[in-house]
Amino acid sequence: QVQVVESGGGVVQPGRSLRLSCAVSGFTFSRYGMHWVRQAPGKGLEWVAAISDSAKQIYYADSVKDRFTISKDKSKNMVYLQMNSLTNEDTAVYFCARDLRDSWSFDYWGQGTPVTVSS
Amino acid sequence: QSALTQPASVSGSPGQSITITCTGTSSDVGAYNYVSWFQQYPGKAPKLIIYEVSKRPSGLSNRFSASKSDNTASLTISGLQAEDEADYYCTSYTSSSTWVFGGGTKVTVL
């Protein structure tokens, strides 16, 4: 069965960096794009970034553009989110989700990893 | 990209039907048939319940239905049950090759 498991969250000071990881299994990773979606405490969902199946197309929300980098390692079935220049507004639970092919949606989600930016 | 507009809360009695609206613009909801809906329980991951405006994932209850007209999408839950009490989010693909979510709607079963 499809599994999506995030890791790497924690407490980090403003201005510092953090890398989140997402391990996937149960499907042919090379055929699917992946997304990161976040949810600030008590708030709604916010789409963060997407990477295509081939990794040739990458997209970011304006709020993280030029600070966050999404990538994937096909040999390890892993997706990453490198987060730089973190601010308090980046505090959230970060979810990794599989792209629903040809439907521009997200079908399988991980349980999320919490990130707290605080001094 | 501004968030899609959803009512903050909707409530109904068991057995009733409720509808949640999701209003966007001609650059997102109105531009594509790529509107999805998610159900989320507190502390849990979102669950896909509708994709491509009105399609249900395999195995999902047919009590959930959805549609779209111009810039507004709608999710209807019929035969409301206690287990339907959750937060619901819409999302749409946009003309900027990004995705935008609605602010979320808390459904309360009275």
PDB file of N, CA and C in Angstrom, chain A residues 35 39 43-45 47 50 59-60 95 100 102-106 109-111, chain B residues 1 34 36 38 40 44-46 48 51-52 89 91 93 97-99 101 103:
ATOM      1  N   HIS A  35       4.124  16.915  -3.668  1.00  0.00           N
ATOM      2  CA  HIS A  35       3.853  18.257  -3.156  1.00  0.00           C
ATOM      3  C   HIS A  35       4.223  18.351  -1.681  1.00  0.00           C
ATOM      4  N   GLN A  39       0.411  23.692   7.282  1.00  0.00           N
ATOM      5  CA  GLN A  39      -0.742  24.158   8.052  1.00  0.00           C
ATOM      6  C   GLN A  39      -0.235  24.789   9.338  1.00  0.00           C
ATOM      7  N   LYS A  43      -4.751  27.125  11.777  1.00  0.00           N
ATOM      8  CA  LYS A  43      -5.059  27.765  10.501  1.00  0.00           C
ATOM      9  C   LYS A  43      -5.371  26.733   9.428  1.00  0.00           C
ATOM     10  N   GLY A  44      -5.613  27.212   8.225  1.00  0.00           N
ATOM     11  CA  GLY A  44      -5.949  26.344   7.107  1.00  0.00           C
ATOM     12  C   GLY A  44      -4.732  25.818   6.383  1.00  0.00           C
ATOM     13  N   LEU A  45      -5.004  25.055   5.333  1.00  0.00           N
ATOM     14  CA  LEU A  45      -3.946  24.462   4.534  1.00  0.00           C
ATOM     15  C   LEU A  45      -3.384  25.484   3.555  1.00  0.00           C
ATOM     16  N   TRP A  47      -0.707  25.421   0.194  1.00  0.00           N
ATOM     17  CA  TRP A  47       0.180  24.712  -0.712  1.00  0.00           C
ATOM     18  C   TRP A  47       1.532  25.421  -0.742  1.00  0.00           C
ATOM     19  N   ALA A  50       5.719  22.069  -5.442  1.00  0.00           N
ATOM     20  CA  ALA A  50       5.445  20.846  -6.189  1.00  0.00           C
ATOM     21  C   ALA A  50       6.620  20.510  -7.084  1.00  0.00           C
ATOM     22  N   TYR A  59       7.483  24.057  -8.909  1.00  0.00           N
ATOM     23  CA  TYR A  59       6.674  25.243  -8.678  1.00  0.00           C
ATOM     24  C   TYR A  59       6.654  25.562  -7.182  1.00  0.00           C
ATOM     25  N   TYR A  60       6.545  26.857  -6.874  1.00  0.00           N
ATOM     26  CA  TYR A  60       6.537  27.314  -5.485  1.00  0.00           C
ATOM     27  C   TYR A  60       5.441  28.346  -5.256  1.00  0.00           C
ATOM     28  N   PHE A  95       3.110  18.830   5.466  1.00  0.00           N
ATOM     29  CA  PHE A  95       2.646  17.561   4.917  1.00  0.00           C
ATOM     30  C   PHE A  95       3.278  17.330   3.548  1.00  0.00           C
ATOM     31  N   LEU A 100      -1.974  13.427  -7.669  1.00  0.00           N
ATOM     32  CA  LEU A 100      -2.928  12.555  -8.349  1.00  0.00           C
ATOM     33  C   LEU A 100      -2.773  12.799  -9.848  1.00  0.00           C
ATOM     34  N   ASP A 102      -2.612  13.580 -13.567  1.00  0.00           N
ATOM     35  CA  ASP A 102      -3.520  14.151 -14.559  1.00  0.00           C
ATOM     36  C   ASP A 102      -4.772  14.793 -13.959  1.00  0.00           C
ATOM     37  N   SER A 103      -4.809  14.937 -12.650  1.00  0.00           N
ATOM     38  CA  SER A 103      -5.988  15.523 -12.005  1.00  0.00           C
ATOM     39  C   SER A 103      -5.658  16.747 -11.175  1.00  0.00           C
ATOM     40  N   TRP A 104      -4.390  17.111 -11.109  1.00  0.00           N
ATOM     41  CA  TRP A 104      -3.961  18.316 -10.390  1.00  0.00           C
ATOM     42  C   TRP A 104      -4.541  18.356  -8.975  1.00  0.00           C
ATOM     43  N   SER A 105      -4.362  17.217  -8.284  1.00  0.00           N
ATOM     44  CA  SER A 105      -4.808  17.136  -6.903  1.00  0.00           C
ATOM     45  C   SER A 105      -3.802  16.305  -6.121  1.00  0.00           C
ATOM     46  N   PHE A 106      -4.140  15.982  -4.871  1.00  0.00           N
ATOM     47  CA  PHE A 106      -3.227  15.251  -4.001  1.00  0.00           C
ATOM     48  C   PHE A 106      -3.980  14.071  -3.400  1.00  0.00           C
ATOM     49  N   TRP A 109      -1.424  11.375   1.552  1.00  0.00           N
ATOM     50  CA  TRP A 109      -0.742  12.335   2.409  1.00  0.00           C
ATOM     51  C   TRP A 109      -0.023  11.619   3.544  1.00  0.00           C
ATOM     52  N   GLY A 110       1.081  12.211   3.974  1.00  0.00           N
ATOM     53  CA  GLY A 110       1.717  11.744   5.194  1.00  0.00           C
ATOM     54  C   GLY A 110       1.030  12.359   6.405  1.00  0.00           C
ATOM     55  N   GLN A 111       1.514  12.026   7.590  1.00  0.00           N
ATOM     56  CA  GLN A 111       0.930  12.540   8.823  1.00  0.00           C
ATOM     57  C   GLN A 111       1.490  13.907   9.203  1.00  0.00           C
TER      58      GLN A 111
ATOM     59  N   GLN B   1      -1.336  35.090  -4.748  1.00  0.00           N
ATOM     60  CA  GLN B   1      -2.538  34.290  -4.980  1.00  0.00           C
ATOM     61  C   GLN B   1      -3.392  34.280  -3.725  1.00  0.00           C
ATOM     62  N   TYR B  34     -10.295  21.564 -12.148  1.00  0.00           N
ATOM     63  CA  TYR B  34      -9.352  20.918 -11.234  1.00  0.00           C
ATOM     64  C   TYR B  34      -9.576  21.415  -9.814  1.00  0.00           C
ATOM     65  N   SER B  36     -10.653  20.343  -6.052  1.00  0.00           N
ATOM     66  CA  SER B  36     -10.681  19.178  -5.160  1.00  0.00           C
ATOM     67  C   SER B  36     -11.223  19.602  -3.805  1.00  0.00           C
ATOM     68  N   PHE B  38     -11.164  18.284   0.436  1.00  0.00           N
ATOM     69  CA  PHE B  38     -10.516  17.441   1.434  1.00  0.00           C
ATOM     70  C   PHE B  38     -11.266  17.526   2.749  1.00  0.00           C
ATOM     71  N   GLN B  40     -10.707  16.914   6.866  1.00  0.00           N
ATOM     72  CA  GLN B  40      -9.627  16.806   7.841  1.00  0.00           C
ATOM     73  C   GLN B  40     -10.172  16.776   9.254  1.00  0.00           C
ATOM     74  N   LYS B  44      -5.090  15.292  12.265  1.00  0.00           N
ATOM     75  CA  LYS B  44      -4.907  14.256  11.244  1.00  0.00           C
ATOM     76  C   LYS B  44      -4.570  14.877   9.899  1.00  0.00           C
ATOM     77  N   ALA B  45      -4.110  14.025   8.990  1.00  0.00           N
ATOM     78  CA  ALA B  45      -3.826  14.486   7.639  1.00  0.00           C
ATOM     79  C   ALA B  45      -5.127  14.677   6.861  1.00  0.00           C
ATOM     80  N   PRO B  46      -5.155  15.592   5.914  1.00  0.00           N
ATOM     81  CA  PRO B  46      -6.330  15.741   5.048  1.00  0.00           C
ATOM     82  C   PRO B  46      -6.562  14.474   4.243  1.00  0.00           C
ATOM     83  N   LEU B  48      -8.536  13.131   0.693  1.00  0.00           N
ATOM     84  CA  LEU B  48      -9.181  13.522  -0.556  1.00  0.00           C
ATOM     85  C   LEU B  48     -10.574  12.915  -0.637  1.00  0.00           C
ATOM     86  N   TYR B  51     -12.252  15.069  -6.471  1.00  0.00           N
ATOM     87  CA  TYR B  51     -11.252  15.641  -7.365  1.00  0.00           C
ATOM     88  C   TYR B  51     -11.896  15.927  -8.716  1.00  0.00           C
ATOM     89  N   GLU B  52     -11.251  16.732  -9.523  1.00  0.00           N
ATOM     90  CA  GLU B  52     -11.795  17.155 -10.815  1.00  0.00           C
ATOM     91  C   GLU B  52     -13.270  17.549 -10.699  1.00  0.00           C
ATOM     92  N   TYR B  89     -11.833  21.466   3.185  1.00  0.00           N
ATOM     93  CA  TYR B  89     -11.068  22.442   2.404  1.00  0.00           C
ATOM     94  C   TYR B  89     -11.248  22.179   0.917  1.00  0.00           C
ATOM     95  N   THR B  91      -9.636  23.177  -2.946  1.00  0.00           N
ATOM     96  CA  THR B  91      -8.408  23.635  -3.566  1.00  0.00           C
ATOM     97  C   THR B  91      -8.584  23.645  -5.073  1.00  0.00           C
ATOM     98  N   TYR B  93      -6.301  24.223  -8.913  1.00  0.00           N
ATOM     99  CA  TYR B  93      -5.112  24.534  -9.689  1.00  0.00           C
ATOM    100  C   TYR B  93      -5.317  25.927 -10.261  1.00  0.00           C
ATOM    101  N   SER B  97       0.230  28.029 -12.482  1.00  0.00           N
ATOM    102  CA  SER B  97       0.831  26.705 -12.236  1.00  0.00           C
ATOM    103  C   SER B  97       1.110  26.496 -10.756  1.00  0.00           C
ATOM    104  N   THR B  98       0.207  26.999  -9.943  1.00  0.00           N
ATOM    105  CA  THR B  98       0.279  26.786  -8.501  1.00  0.00           C
ATOM    106  C   THR B  98      -1.079  26.237  -8.044  1.00  0.00           C
ATOM    107  N   TRP B  99      -1.186  25.974  -6.764  1.00  0.00           N
ATOM    108  CA  TRP B  99      -2.449  25.509  -6.190  1.00  0.00           C
ATOM    109  C   TRP B  99      -2.838  26.479  -5.069  1.00  0.00           C
ATOM    110  N   PHE B 101      -5.670  26.959  -1.769  1.00  0.00           N
ATOM    111  CA  PHE B 101      -6.679  26.348  -0.905  1.00  0.00           C
ATOM    112  C   PHE B 101      -7.690  27.390  -0.452  1.00  0.00           C
ATOM    113  N   GLY B 103     -10.056  28.736   2.821  1.00  0.00           N
ATOM    114  CA  GLY B 103      -9.730  28.933   4.216  1.00  0.00           C
ATOM    115  C   GLY B 103     -10.235  27.830   5.142  1.00  0.00           C
TER     116      GLY B 103
END
